[in-house]
Amino acid sequence: MYFNSPVFLYAFLALVLLVYHGVPAILNLRGRVLTLFTNLFLFTASLFFYAWGELGYVLVLYGSLWANYGFALAAAWLQARQRSTGALAIAAVAVNLLLLIRYKYAAFLLGELLGFDVSGMGNHLPIGISFFTFQAISYVLDVCRKDIPAERNVLKFGLYVFLFPHLIAGPIVRYRDIAEQLTIRPVGLDRFATGVRRLGIGLAKKLLLADTFAEAAEAAFGTALGRVSPDELTMAAAWLGVLCYSLQIYFDFSGYSDMAIGLGKMFGFDFLENFRYPYIAQSITEFWRRWHISLSSWFRDYVYVPLGGNRSGAWATYRNLLIVFALCGVWHGANWTFLLWGLFHGSFLILERLGLGRVLMAVPRLLRHAYTLLVAACGWVLFRADDLAHAGGIFRAMARFDGGTQVLADVWNPRLGYALPIALAACLPVVPTAQRFLSMRGERWHTLAGLCGTLGIAVCYLGASMQMAAKTYSPFIYFRF
């Protein structure tokens, strides 16, 4: 059940919101009774949501819940007796990673590295396994570090794990960020309206923009089964395909994050922002401060800093960066292309520390943007390609000046005519800047800004609904992670 499906939006979500907000109002529930009802109902609804698409793997997620609940209680027990939790932390991380390895990396490790026949293993992943595994690891490690107390109420912890807005494709939510909200989370009309707006923006990003770019990216990259050869692409067709994939993955994932944040607000939860206009970055270092913030901050806090961060000299810092980004690449998938993508970004972070960053600051801002976008786009080739040979073919097509039969017209589709200018504007902080400008010009302009915003959200919902009615192919890229 995708967020961009009519079943979710007009049946599941509508019913859940009606019961969640309506029953407490009718029965005048207050205090602990209100918390118990809302937590139990939302946990049950989230369990149903996950089971709708992943019934065979509910027990996997449920087992992860109880295992990490137990690890945290065991850590609290050791701390109360002033004993070390180091061995327990290692065991908890190992158990969680073994679960991830079993479902995500076993076929790659046995097939690619050890040469076994893995054709019978299948390649289906429990949806969201990477996200809920990293959330579980962060929770147990924070308890072991005494950054947060262990949650003894299993319902509250279960709601944190199963909460459907962020369960299957992030953002990675830290327990400490929503711990208080698991008990007290007043919604209010303003917060609910903000949630409705963010959900509408996310739906429009996904259905009106990402899916449009997906068609062009698919025409250029193709699929593992029946793709066009990269040697058939002209330079223009290859670059258009790369541009469209760069926009597709941004609007796909930031759209999902907007939906998750909006849905969270409808139920009283505040999730941290996951994207801050990454394509306006002026360096790869800045790009990673703006892109998938919940993942990059997770690796910073639980891998980079424990390795020593930048506290042990330059070469140790470079080593730590390569390790972090190699792991970041592998987190996205069991493929050499993902590993190379991570090392590619890590290498540019090192180059910027070695002096490229100072050079960039000395050149015009436009060139800094151009450099960042070029590096990011080349990285997306590795991310999207089926294998290294496929990536190499795309790079060759991007660099040649003649040859190829798959021309620009074969990749272009008419919807790109409106999607490209809208997307390029949406990659910039145009809307918030315009809203601030109008709001500063007095009450009349502030009202006009509000009316324009409301009209824009209505258009987003109308366009998204029309796309849903068309029943076009519309999967989320990050569901497979």
mmCIF file of C-alpha atoms in Angstrom, residues 100 168 291 365 385 424:
data_model
loop_
_atom_site.group_PDB
_atom_site.id
_atom_site.type_symbol
_atom_site.label_atom_id
_atom_site.label_comp_id
_atom_site.label_asym_id
_atom_site.label_seq_id
_atom_site.Cartn_x
_atom_site.Cartn_y
_atom_site.Cartn_z
ATOM 1 C CA LEU A 100 20.127 -7.099 7.373
ATOM 2 C CA ILE A 168 9.022 1.674 5.030
ATOM 3 C CA TRP A 291 20.801 15.358 1.095
ATOM 4 C CA ARG A 365 29.416 30.905 -7.219
ATOM 5 C CA ALA A 385 23.289 1.538 -13.478
ATOM 6 C CA LEU A 424 14.231 23.382 -11.624
#
